[in-house]
C-alpha angles and dihedrals in degrees: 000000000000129000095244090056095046085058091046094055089043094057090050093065084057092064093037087057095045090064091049091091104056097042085046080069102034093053100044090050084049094044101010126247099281100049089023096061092041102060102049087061097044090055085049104055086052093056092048099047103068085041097056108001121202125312134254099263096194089062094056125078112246101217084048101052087044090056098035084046085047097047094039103048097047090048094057092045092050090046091045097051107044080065102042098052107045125117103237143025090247097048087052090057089040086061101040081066092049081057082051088075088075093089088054086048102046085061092050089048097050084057091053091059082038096237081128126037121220135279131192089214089065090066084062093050092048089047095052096044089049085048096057100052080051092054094051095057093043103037123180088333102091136256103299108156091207088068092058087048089054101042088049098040081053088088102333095180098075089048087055096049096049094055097042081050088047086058105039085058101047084047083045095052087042097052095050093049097054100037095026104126126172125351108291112136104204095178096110077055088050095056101028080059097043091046092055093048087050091053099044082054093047104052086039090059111034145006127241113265121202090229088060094071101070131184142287108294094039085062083044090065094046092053091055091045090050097041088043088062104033105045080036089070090040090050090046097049092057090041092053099036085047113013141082100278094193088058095048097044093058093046090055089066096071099052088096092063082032099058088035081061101049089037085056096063095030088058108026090240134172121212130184128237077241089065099047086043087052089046099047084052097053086050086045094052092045098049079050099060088038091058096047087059090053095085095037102063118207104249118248115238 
């Protein structure tokens, strides 16, 4: 496979992931969150497991795949379910920005664990990137700190959700990069873990209802999320093992205006100039914070 290829598939789980999001809604309000959101990573995790199979085991350290499980399948719920559970088609998309932060607090988190030194200019970055979530909530109406309160207190669970999920994966992305050793890929482990968590808390919590099953075209939307997540990471794993990683990296940055895009047309919904300036605010502030470490390499254990 050439290197040009391997980018190019790369760059397609970019776009697979960026319609994660959308389908993530669509499919909880036509199965509802629980089931809804069960069902995408189950089918994901059947989609991984012939791809990459389960690790070695013996060639992973224990204290790191219980961290790395831990980390990855609470991120995912957390993730899962801010969007899931969000009242409308816009707040959903509203969240999913607030998420976008995780690239402005992995590398906060990599100079916690001093694998990056610090940089004033990173402030700036963080600062841009905050700023945008707050203009979105404010729009052209002036900074009034009531209107955030109000915007939050709206359904303030699934904000919540979307910034602690925001933080667990920038500690997650921290914490592979440092401790990472050898080639095992324990991501089918990942999702076969986090598929059984979502349907013990499923079935503990409710009971199947026929009117949950839906038609045709609501399994159909559970086949392309599934497959969106599933064959994202796939896609990932070969751009990044093959491809050209730079490339890749700054690509990445613009999932969050990306997702907000595709989640535009997949749920009908209307966003305000308020909301892309938000989001181009939140890409601008990342690249920000990706270019200050530039300079600054992480280090190589």
């Amino acid at each position: 496979m050439s290197r040009n290829l391997a980018t190019l598939i790369g760059v397609s789980a970019i776009i697979m992931w960026s319609s994660v999001m959308g389908l993530i809604k669509k499919v909880s309000m036509l199965f509802g969150p629980s089931l809804g959101i069960t069902l995408i990573y189950s089918l994901s995790a059947l989609i991984l497991y012939p791809i990459f199979g389960f690790p070695n085991l013996k060639k992973i350290s224990k204290k790191f795949l219980f961290i790395t499980t831990t980390l990855f399948v609470l991120y995912e719920i957390l993730f899962s379910y801010a969007i899931g559970l969000s009242i409308s088609e816009q707040q959903a998309i509203e969240v999913s920005i607030i998420h976008y932060l995780w690239p402005t607090f992995t590398v906060f988190a990599f100079i916690i664990i001093k694998e990056l030194n610090f940089r004033p200019i990173i402030l700036i970055g963080l600062a841009i990137s905050v700023l945008g979530v707050v203009y979105m909530q404010i729009g052209d109406r002036g900074f009034d700190f009531n209107i955030i309160i109000n915007n939050v207190a709206s359904n303030p669970v699934v904000y919540i959700l979307a910034l602690g999920a925001a933080i667990v994966w920038s500690m997650y992305c921290a914490i592979t990069k440092k401790y990472t050793k050898g080639t095992e890929n324990p991501i089918a482990l990942y999702f076969f873990i986090l598929s059984l968590v979502l349907w013990i808390e499923f079935f503990y919590k409710e009971n199947i209802d026929l009117d949950q099953i839906g038609n045709l075209v609501s399994w159909i939307y559970v086949l392309i999320a599934g497959a969106g997540v599933g064959l994202g990471y796939a896609a990932w794993n070969i751009g990044v093992l093959r491809g050209n990683l730079q490339i890749l990296v700054i690509s990445s940055y613009f999932i969050p205006i990306l997702a907000s895009m595709l989640a535009v047309y997949i749920l009908n919904a209307q966003l305000s100039s308020a909301f892309w300036l938000g989001t181009l605010a939140v890409t601008i502030g990342s690249l920000i914070c990706w270019f200050a470490t530039r300079s600054t390499k992480i280090k190589n254990k």
